[in-house]
mmCIF file of C-alpha atoms (C1' of nucleotides) in Angstrom:
data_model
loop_
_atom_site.group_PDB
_atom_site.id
_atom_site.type_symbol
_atom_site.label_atom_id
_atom_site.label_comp_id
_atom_site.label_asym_id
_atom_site.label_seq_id
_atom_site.Cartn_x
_atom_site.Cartn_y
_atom_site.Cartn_z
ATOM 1 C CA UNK M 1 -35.456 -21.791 -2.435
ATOM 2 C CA UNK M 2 -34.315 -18.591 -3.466
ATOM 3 C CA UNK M 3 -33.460 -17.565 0.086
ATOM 4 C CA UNK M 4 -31.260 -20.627 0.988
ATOM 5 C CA UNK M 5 -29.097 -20.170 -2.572
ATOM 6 C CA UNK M 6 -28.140 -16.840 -1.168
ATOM 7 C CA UNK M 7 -27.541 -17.619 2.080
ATOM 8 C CA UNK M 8 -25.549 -20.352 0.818
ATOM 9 C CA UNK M 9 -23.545 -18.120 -1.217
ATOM 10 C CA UNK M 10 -22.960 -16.008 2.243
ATOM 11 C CA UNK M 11 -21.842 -18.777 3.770
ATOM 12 C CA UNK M 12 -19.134 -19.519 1.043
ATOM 13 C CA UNK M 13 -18.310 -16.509 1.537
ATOM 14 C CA UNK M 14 -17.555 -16.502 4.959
ATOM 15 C CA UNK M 15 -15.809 -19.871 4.906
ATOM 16 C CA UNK M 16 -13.232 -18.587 1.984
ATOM 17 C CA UNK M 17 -12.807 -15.005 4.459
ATOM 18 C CA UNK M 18 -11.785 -17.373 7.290
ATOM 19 C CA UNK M 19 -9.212 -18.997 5.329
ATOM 20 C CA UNK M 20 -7.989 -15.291 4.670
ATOM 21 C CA UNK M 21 -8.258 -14.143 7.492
ATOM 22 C CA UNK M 22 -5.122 -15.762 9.341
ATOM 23 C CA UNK M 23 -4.336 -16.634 13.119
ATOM 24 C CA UNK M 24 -3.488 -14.253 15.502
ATOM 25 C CA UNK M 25 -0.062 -15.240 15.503
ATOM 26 C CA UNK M 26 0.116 -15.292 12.119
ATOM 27 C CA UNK M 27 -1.383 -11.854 11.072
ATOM 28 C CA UNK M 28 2.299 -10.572 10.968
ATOM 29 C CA UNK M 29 4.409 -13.366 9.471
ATOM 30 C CA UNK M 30 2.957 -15.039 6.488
ATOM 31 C CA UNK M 31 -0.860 -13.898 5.514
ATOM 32 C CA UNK M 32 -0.556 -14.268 2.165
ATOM 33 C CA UNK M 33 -3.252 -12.000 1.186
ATOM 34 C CA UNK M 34 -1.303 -9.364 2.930
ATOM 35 C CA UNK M 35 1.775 -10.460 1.355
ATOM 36 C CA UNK M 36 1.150 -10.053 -1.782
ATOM 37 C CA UNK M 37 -0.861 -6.807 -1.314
ATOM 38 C CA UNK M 38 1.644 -5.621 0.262
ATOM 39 C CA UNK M 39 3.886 -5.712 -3.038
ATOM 40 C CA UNK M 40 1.494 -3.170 -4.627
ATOM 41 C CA UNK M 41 1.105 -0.550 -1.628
ATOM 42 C CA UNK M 42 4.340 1.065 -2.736
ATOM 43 C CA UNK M 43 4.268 3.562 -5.715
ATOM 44 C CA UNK M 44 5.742 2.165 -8.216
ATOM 45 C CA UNK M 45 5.224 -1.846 -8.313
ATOM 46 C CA UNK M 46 1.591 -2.049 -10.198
ATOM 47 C CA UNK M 47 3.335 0.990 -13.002
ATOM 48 C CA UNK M 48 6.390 -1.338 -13.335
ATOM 49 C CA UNK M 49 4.952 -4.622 -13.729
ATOM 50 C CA UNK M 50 1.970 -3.479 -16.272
ATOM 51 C CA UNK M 51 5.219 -1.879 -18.289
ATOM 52 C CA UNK M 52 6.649 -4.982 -18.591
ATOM 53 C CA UNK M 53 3.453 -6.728 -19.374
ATOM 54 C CA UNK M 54 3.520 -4.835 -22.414
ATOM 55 C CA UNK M 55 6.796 -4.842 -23.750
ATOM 56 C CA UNK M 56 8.278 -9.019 -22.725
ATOM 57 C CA UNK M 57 11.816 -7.200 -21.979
ATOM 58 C CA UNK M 58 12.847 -3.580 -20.853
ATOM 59 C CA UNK M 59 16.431 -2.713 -20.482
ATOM 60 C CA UNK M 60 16.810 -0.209 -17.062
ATOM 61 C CA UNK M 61 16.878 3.338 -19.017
ATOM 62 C CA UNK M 62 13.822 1.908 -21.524
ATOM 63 C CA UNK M 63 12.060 1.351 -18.347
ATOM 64 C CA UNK M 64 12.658 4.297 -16.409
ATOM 65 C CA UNK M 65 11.488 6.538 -19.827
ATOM 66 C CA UNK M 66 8.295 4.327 -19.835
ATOM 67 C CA UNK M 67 7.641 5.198 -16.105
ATOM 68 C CA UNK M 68 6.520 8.448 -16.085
ATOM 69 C CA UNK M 69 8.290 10.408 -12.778
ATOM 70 C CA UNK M 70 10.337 7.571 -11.205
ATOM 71 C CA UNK M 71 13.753 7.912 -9.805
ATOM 72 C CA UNK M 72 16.428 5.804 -10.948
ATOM 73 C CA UNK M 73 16.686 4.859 -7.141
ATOM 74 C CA UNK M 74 12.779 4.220 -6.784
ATOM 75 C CA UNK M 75 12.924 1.946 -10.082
ATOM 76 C CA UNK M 76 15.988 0.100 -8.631
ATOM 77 C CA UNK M 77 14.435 -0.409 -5.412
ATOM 78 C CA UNK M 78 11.248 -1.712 -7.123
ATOM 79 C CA UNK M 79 12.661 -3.831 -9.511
ATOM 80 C CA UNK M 80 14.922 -5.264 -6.348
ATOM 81 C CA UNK M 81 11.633 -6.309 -4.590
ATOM 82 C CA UNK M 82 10.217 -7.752 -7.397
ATOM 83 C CA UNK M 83 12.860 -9.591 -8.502
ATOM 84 C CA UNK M 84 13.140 -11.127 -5.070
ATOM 85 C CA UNK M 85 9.685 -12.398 -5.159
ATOM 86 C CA UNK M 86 10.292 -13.677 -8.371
ATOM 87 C CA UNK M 87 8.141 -11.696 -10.151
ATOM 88 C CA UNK M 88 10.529 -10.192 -12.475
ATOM 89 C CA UNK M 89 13.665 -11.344 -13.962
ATOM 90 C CA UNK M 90 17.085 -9.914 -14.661
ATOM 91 C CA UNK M 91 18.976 -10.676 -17.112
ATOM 92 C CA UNK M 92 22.795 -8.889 -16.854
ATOM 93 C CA UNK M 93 25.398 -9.199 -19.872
ATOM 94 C CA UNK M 94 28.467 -8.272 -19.068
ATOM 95 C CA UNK M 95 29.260 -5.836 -21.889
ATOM 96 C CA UNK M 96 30.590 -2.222 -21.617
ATOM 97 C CA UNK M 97 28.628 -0.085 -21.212
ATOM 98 C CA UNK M 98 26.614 -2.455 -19.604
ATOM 99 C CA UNK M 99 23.436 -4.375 -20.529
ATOM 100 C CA UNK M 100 20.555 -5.557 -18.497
ATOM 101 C CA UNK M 101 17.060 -6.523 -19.261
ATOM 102 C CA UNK M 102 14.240 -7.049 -17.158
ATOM 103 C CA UNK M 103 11.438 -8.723 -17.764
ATOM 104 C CA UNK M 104 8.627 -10.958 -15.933
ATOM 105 C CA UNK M 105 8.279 -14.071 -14.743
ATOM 106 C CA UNK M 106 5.227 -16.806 -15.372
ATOM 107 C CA UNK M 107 4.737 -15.988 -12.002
ATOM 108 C CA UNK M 108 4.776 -12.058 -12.662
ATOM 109 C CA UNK M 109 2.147 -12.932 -15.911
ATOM 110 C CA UNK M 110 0.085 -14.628 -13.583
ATOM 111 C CA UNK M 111 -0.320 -11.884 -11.189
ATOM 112 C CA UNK M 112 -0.622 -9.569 -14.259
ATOM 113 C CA UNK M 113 -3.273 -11.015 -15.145
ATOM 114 C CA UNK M 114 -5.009 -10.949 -12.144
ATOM 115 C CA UNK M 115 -3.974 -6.906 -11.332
ATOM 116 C CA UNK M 116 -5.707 -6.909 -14.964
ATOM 117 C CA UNK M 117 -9.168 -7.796 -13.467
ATOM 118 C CA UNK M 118 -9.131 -6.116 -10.213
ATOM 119 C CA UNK M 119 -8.494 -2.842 -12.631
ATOM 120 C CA UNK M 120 -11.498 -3.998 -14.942
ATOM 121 C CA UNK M 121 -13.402 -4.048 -11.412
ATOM 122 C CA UNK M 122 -11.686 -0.639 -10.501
ATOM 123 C CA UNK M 123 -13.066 1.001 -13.725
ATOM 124 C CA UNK M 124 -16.285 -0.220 -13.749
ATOM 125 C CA UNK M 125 -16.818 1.400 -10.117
ATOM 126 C CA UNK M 126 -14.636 4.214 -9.849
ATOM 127 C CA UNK M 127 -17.362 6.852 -10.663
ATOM 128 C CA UNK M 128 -19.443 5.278 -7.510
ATOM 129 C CA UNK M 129 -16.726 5.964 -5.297
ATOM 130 C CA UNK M 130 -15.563 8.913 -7.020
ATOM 131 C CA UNK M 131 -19.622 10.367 -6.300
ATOM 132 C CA UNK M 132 -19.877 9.131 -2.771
ATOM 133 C CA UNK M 133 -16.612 11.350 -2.273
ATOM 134 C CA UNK M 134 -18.243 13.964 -2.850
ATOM 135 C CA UNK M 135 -21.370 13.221 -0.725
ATOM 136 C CA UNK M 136 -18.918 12.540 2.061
ATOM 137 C CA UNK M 137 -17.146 15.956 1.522
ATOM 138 C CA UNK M 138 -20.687 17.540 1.602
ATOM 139 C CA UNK M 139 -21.929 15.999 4.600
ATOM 140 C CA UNK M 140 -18.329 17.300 6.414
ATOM 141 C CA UNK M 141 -18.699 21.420 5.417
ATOM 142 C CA UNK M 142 -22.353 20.720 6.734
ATOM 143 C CA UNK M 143 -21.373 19.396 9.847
ATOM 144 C CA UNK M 144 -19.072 22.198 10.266
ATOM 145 C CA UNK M 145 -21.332 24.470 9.648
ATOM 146 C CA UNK M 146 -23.338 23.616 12.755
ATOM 147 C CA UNK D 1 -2.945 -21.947 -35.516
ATOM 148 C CA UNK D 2 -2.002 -22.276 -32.092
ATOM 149 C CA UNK D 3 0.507 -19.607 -32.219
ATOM 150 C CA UNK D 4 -1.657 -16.939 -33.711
ATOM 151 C CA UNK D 5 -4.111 -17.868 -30.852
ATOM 152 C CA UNK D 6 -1.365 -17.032 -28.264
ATOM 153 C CA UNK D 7 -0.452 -14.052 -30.180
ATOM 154 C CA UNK D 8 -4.291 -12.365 -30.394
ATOM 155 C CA UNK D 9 -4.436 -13.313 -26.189
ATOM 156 C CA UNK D 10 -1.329 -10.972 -25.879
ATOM 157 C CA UNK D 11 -2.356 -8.296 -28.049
ATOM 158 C CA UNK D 12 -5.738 -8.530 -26.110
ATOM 159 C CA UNK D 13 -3.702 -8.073 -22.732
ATOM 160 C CA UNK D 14 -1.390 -5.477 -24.150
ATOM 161 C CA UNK D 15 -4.950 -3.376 -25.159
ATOM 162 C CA UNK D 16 -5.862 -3.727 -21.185
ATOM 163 C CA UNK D 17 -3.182 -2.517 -20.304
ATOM 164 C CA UNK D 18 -3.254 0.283 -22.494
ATOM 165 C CA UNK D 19 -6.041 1.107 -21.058
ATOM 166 C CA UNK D 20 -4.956 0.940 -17.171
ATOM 167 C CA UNK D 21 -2.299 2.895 -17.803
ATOM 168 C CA UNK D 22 -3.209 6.409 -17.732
ATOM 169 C CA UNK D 23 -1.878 9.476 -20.002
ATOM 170 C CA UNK D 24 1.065 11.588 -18.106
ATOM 171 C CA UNK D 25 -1.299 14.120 -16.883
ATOM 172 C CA UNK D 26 -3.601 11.475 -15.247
ATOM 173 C CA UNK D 27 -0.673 9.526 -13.602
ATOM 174 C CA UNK D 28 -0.883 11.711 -9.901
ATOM 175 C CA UNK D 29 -4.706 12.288 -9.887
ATOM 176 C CA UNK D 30 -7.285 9.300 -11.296
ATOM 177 C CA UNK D 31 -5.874 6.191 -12.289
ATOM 178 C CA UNK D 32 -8.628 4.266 -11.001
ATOM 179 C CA UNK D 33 -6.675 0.858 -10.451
ATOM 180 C CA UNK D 34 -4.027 3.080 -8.552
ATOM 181 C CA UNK D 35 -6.835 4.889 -6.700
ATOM 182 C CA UNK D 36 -8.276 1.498 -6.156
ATOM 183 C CA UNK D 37 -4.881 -0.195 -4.859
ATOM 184 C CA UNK D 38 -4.589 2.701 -2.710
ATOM 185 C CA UNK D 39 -7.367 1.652 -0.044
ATOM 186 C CA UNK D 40 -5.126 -1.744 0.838
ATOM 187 C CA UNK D 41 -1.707 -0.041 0.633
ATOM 188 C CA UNK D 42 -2.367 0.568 4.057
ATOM 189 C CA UNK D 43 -2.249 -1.805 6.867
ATOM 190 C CA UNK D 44 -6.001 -1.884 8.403
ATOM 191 C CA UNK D 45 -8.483 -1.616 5.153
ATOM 192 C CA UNK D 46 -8.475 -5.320 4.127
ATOM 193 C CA UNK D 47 -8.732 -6.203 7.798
ATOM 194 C CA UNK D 48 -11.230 -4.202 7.910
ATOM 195 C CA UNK D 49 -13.181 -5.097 5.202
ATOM 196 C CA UNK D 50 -12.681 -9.028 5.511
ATOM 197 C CA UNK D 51 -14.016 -8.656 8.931
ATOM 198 C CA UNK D 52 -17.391 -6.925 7.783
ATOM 199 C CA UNK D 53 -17.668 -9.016 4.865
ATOM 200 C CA UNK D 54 -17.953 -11.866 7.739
ATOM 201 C CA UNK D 55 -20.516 -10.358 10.105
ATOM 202 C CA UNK D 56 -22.989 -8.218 8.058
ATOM 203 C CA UNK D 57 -23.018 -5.886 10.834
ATOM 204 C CA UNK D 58 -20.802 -5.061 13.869
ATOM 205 C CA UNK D 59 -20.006 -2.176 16.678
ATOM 206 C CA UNK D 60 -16.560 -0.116 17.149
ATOM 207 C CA UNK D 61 -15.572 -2.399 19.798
ATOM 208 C CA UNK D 62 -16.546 -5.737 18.126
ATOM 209 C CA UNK D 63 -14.826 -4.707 14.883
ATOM 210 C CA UNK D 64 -11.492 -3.462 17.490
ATOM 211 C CA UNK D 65 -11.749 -7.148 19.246
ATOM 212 C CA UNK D 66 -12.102 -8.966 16.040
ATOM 213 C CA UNK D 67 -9.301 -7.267 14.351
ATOM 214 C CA UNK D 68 -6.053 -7.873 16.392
ATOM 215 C CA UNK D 69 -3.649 -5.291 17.153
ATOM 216 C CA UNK D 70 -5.552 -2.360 15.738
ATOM 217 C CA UNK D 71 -5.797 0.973 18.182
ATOM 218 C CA UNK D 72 -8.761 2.515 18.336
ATOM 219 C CA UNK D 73 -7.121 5.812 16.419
ATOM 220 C CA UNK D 74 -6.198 3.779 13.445
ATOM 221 C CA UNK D 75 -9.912 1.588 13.227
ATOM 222 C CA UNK D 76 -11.466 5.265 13.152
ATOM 223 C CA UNK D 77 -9.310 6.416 10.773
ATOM 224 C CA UNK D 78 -9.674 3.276 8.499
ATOM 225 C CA UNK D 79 -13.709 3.203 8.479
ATOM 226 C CA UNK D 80 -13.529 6.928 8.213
ATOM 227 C CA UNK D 81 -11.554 6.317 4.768
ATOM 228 C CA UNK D 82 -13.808 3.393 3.349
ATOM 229 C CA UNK D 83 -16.534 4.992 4.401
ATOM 230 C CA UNK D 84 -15.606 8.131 2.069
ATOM 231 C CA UNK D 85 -14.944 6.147 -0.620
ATOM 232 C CA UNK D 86 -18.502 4.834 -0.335
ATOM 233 C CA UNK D 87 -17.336 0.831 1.137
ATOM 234 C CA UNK D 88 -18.753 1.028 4.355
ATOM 235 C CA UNK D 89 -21.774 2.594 5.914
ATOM 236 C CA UNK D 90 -22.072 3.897 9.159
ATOM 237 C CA UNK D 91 -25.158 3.768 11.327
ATOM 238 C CA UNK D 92 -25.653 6.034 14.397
ATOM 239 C CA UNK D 93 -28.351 5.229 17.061
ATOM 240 C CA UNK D 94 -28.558 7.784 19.111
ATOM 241 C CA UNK D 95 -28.592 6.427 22.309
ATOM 242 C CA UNK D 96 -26.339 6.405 25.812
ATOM 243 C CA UNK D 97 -24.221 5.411 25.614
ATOM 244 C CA UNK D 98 -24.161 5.489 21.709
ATOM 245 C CA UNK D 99 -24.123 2.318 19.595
ATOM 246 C CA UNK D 100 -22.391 2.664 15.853
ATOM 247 C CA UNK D 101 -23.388 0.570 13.628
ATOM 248 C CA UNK D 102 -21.078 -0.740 10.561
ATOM 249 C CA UNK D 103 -21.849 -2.367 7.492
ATOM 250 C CA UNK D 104 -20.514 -3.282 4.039
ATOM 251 C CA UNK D 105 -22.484 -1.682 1.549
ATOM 252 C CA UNK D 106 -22.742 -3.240 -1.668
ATOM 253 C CA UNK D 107 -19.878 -1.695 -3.595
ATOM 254 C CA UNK D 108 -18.055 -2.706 -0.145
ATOM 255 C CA UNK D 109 -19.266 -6.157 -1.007
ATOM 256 C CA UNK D 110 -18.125 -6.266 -4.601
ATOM 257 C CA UNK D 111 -14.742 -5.255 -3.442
ATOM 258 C CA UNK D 112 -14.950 -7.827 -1.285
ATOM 259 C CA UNK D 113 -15.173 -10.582 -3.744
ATOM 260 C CA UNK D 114 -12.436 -8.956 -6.116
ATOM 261 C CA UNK D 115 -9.846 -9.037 -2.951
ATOM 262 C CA UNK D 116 -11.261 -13.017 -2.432
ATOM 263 C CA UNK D 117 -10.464 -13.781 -5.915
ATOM 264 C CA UNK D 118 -7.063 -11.945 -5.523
ATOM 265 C CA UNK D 119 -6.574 -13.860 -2.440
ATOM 266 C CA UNK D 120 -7.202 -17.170 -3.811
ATOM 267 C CA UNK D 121 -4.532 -16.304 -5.891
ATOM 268 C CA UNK D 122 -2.181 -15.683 -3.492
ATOM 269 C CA UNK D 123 -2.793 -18.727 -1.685
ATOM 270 C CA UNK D 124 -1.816 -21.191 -4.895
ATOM 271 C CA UNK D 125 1.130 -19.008 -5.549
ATOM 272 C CA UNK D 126 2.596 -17.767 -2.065
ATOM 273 C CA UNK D 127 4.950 -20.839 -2.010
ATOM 274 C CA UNK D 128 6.527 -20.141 -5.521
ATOM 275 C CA UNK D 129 6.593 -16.627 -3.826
ATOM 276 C CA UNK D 130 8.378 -17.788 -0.675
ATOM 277 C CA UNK D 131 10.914 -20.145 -2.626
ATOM 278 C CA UNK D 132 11.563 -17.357 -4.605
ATOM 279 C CA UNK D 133 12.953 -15.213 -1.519
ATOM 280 C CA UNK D 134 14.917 -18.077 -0.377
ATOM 281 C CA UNK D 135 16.491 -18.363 -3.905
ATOM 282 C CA UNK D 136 17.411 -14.331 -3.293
ATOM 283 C CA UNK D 137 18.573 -14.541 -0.046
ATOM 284 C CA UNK D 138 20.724 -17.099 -0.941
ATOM 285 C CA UNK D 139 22.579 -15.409 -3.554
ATOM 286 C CA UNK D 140 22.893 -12.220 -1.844
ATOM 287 C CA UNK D 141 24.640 -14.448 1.098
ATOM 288 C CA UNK D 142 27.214 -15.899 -1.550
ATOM 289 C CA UNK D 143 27.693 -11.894 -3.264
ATOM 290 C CA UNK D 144 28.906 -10.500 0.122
ATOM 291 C CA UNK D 145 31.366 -13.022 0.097
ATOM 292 C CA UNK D 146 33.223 -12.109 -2.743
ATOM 293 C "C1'" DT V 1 42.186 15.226 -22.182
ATOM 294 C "C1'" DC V 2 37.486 15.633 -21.389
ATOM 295 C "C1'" DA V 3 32.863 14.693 -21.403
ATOM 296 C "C1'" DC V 4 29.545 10.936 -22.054
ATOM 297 C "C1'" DC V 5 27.245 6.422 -21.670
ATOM 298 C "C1'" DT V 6 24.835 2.627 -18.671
ATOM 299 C "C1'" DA V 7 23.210 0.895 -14.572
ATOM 300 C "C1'" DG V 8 23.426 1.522 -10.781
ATOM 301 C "C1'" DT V 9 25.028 2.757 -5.135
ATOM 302 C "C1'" DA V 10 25.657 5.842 -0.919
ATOM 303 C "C1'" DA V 11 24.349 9.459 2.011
ATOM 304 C "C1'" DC V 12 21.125 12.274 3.417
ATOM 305 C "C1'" DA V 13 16.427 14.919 3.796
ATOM 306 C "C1'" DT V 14 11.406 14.775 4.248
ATOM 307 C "C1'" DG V 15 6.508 13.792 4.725
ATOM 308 C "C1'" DG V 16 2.982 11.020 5.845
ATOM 309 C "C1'" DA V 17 1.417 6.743 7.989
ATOM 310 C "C1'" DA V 18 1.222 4.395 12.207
ATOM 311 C "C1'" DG V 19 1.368 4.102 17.178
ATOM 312 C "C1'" DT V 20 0.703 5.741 22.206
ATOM 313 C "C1'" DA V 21 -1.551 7.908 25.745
ATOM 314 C "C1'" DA V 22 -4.523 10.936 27.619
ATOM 315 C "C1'" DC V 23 -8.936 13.142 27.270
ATOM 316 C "C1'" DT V 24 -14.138 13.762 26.200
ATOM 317 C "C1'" DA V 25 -19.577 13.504 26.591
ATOM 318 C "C1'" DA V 26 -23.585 11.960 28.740
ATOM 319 C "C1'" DA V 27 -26.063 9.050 31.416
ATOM 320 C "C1'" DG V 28 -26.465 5.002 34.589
ATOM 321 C "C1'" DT V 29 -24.709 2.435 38.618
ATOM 322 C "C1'" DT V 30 -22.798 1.813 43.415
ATOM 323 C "C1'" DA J 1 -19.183 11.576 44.558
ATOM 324 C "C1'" DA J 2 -16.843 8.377 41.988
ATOM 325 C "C1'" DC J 3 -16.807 4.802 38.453
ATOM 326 C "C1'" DT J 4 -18.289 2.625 34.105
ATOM 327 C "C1'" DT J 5 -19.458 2.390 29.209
ATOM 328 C "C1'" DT J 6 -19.234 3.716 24.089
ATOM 329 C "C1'" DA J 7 -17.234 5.762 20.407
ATOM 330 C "C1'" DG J 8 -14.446 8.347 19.546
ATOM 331 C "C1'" DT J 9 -10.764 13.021 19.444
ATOM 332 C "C1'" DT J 10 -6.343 15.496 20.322
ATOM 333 C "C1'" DA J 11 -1.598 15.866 20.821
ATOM 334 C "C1'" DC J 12 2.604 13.963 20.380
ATOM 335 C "C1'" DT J 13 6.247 10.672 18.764
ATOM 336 C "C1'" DT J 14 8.374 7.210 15.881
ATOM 337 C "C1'" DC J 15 9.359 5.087 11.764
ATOM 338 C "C1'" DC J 16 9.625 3.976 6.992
ATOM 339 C "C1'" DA J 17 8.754 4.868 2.100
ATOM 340 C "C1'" DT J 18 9.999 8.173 -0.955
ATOM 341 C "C1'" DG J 19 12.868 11.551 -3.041
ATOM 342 C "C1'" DT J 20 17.306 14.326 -4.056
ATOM 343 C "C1'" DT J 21 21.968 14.705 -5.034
ATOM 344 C "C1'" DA J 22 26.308 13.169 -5.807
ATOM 345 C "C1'" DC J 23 29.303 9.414 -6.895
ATOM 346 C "C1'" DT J 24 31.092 5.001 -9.254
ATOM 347 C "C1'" DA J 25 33.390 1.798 -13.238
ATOM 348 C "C1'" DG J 26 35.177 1.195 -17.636
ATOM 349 C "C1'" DG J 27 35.194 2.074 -22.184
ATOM 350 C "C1'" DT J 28 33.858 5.384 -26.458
ATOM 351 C "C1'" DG J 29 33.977 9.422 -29.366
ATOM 352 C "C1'" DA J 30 35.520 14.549 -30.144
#
DNA sequence: TCACCTAGTAACATGGAAGTAACTAAAGTT
DNA sequence: AACTTTAGTTACTTCCATGTTACTAGGTGA
C-alpha cells in the first residue's frame, strides 16, 4: 500500500514535469517556466520587486537608495522589463521636477508571493548546499593532488 | 474586521521580506534566495533538473538526447555546477568504455518540487504575462510616432 | 548667472556565459 | 591498422548583461 502511494506520487510528478517540459519547437518561444525564470536571472529583478513588496509605491530615487549598488541605468532597465510584463506599474505626473512612482501589479503580488516561498525553501536548505560546497571543493584539491 | 485581517497578512509579508533581504554587507556574498535563483539564471539547470526529476537515473548521452540543443561542453558544465551545490549525484562505474551515472539527490528533489510549484504558477499567469507585452509593445509603437 | 533637482537616455567598455570544433583515453570490433 | 564508443577536456570565438560616464529638460533657489 505504502509502495503504490509513492509511486503514485512519482508518477504525478512526472506527468506535471511533462507539462513543463515543452516541445522541441517550443523550448525557445514560449516555455513558460523559462519565461518567467528568466525575469529573475538578471541582477536586479528579485531586489526590485521584494522593494516594492514592502513599500506599495517607490518614486525612482527612493528606489534606487533602497537598492543597495544599482545603477540608475540597471534600475531603469529593470523596471523597463518589469513593467512590460506587467509586473510593475508606473505611474508619471507631469510636474517639474518630475514625479514618478512605481509600484506592483496584482500580478507582481502574486509572483511576490510565490518568490516569498521559494526563499522560505532557499533558507531552510542553504546550509546543505552551502556544506556540500565544501565537500565538492575538497574532493577537487584531492584530485589534484594525485 | 476584514481590513485589519488584510492589514496583519501585509505586515506578515513585509516581515518575510525583511528577512530575504539581506544587510548591505551580505548583498554580494549569501543571500540565499539570490544564491538559490542563481542555479536557473542560466539556460541548462532547470532543463537539467526537470529531466532527472523524470527518469530517476540517466547517462551523459541520454541526459544530451533528452535535453534538446544542449552541447556536450555546456551539459558538463551544468551537472558539474548542481552537482557542487549538492543537487545531483554522480555515479562512476568504472568500466570501458565508462558509464556515468546521474541522479537527483534528495535536496535535488526538493528543488524540484519548489520549481513545479513555481511553474504551476507560471502556467495560470503566462497569458496575463503575454497580454501584458502586447499592451507594451503597443504603446511603444504609438511613442515613436510622435 | 550658476549650480541643483528629478528621472532618465546615449555611447561606450568589459567580463562572463554560451557556443563550436577539435582532441583524448582505453578497449573492443572489423 | 583503422574505426567505434563513452564521457568528457581544451582552446577559441561570439554575444549579451552589466557597468561607467556624460548628457538632457525645465524649473528652483542663492
Amino acid at each position: 500500500m505504502e509502495v503504490t502511494k509513492v509511486e503514485n506520487q512519482r508518477l504525478a510528478i512526472q506527468k506535471k514535469i511533462d507539462k513543463v517540459l515543452c516541445s522541441k519547437e517550443e523550448i525557445e518561444s514560449c516555455c513558460p517556466i523559462k519565461d518567467i525564470l528568466a525575469r529573475f536571472g538578471d541582477k536586479w529583478s528579485i531586489y526590485t520587486i521584494l522593494t516594492l513588496g514592502k513599500e506599495e509605491k517607490l518614486r525612482f530615487n527612493e528606489l534606487k537608495n533602497q537598492i543597495n549598488g544599482v545603477s540608475q541605468r540597471m534600475l531603469t532597465v529593470t523596471l523597463r522589463s518589469l513593467e512590460e510584463d506587467g509586473l510593475v506599474s508606473r505611474q508619471v505626473y507631469p510636474e517639474i521636477p518630475p514625479r514618478v512612482e512605481y509600484s506592483l501589479t496584482p500580478l507582481g503580488q502574486g509572483l511576490l508571493l510565490q518568490l516569498l516561498q521559494l526563499a522560505d525553501w532557499a533558507k531552510l536548505n542553504i546550509d546543505q548546499i552551502l556544506e556540500a560546497r565544501e565537500r565538492y571543493a575538497k574532493k577537487e584539491k584531492q584530485a589534484q593532488l594525485t
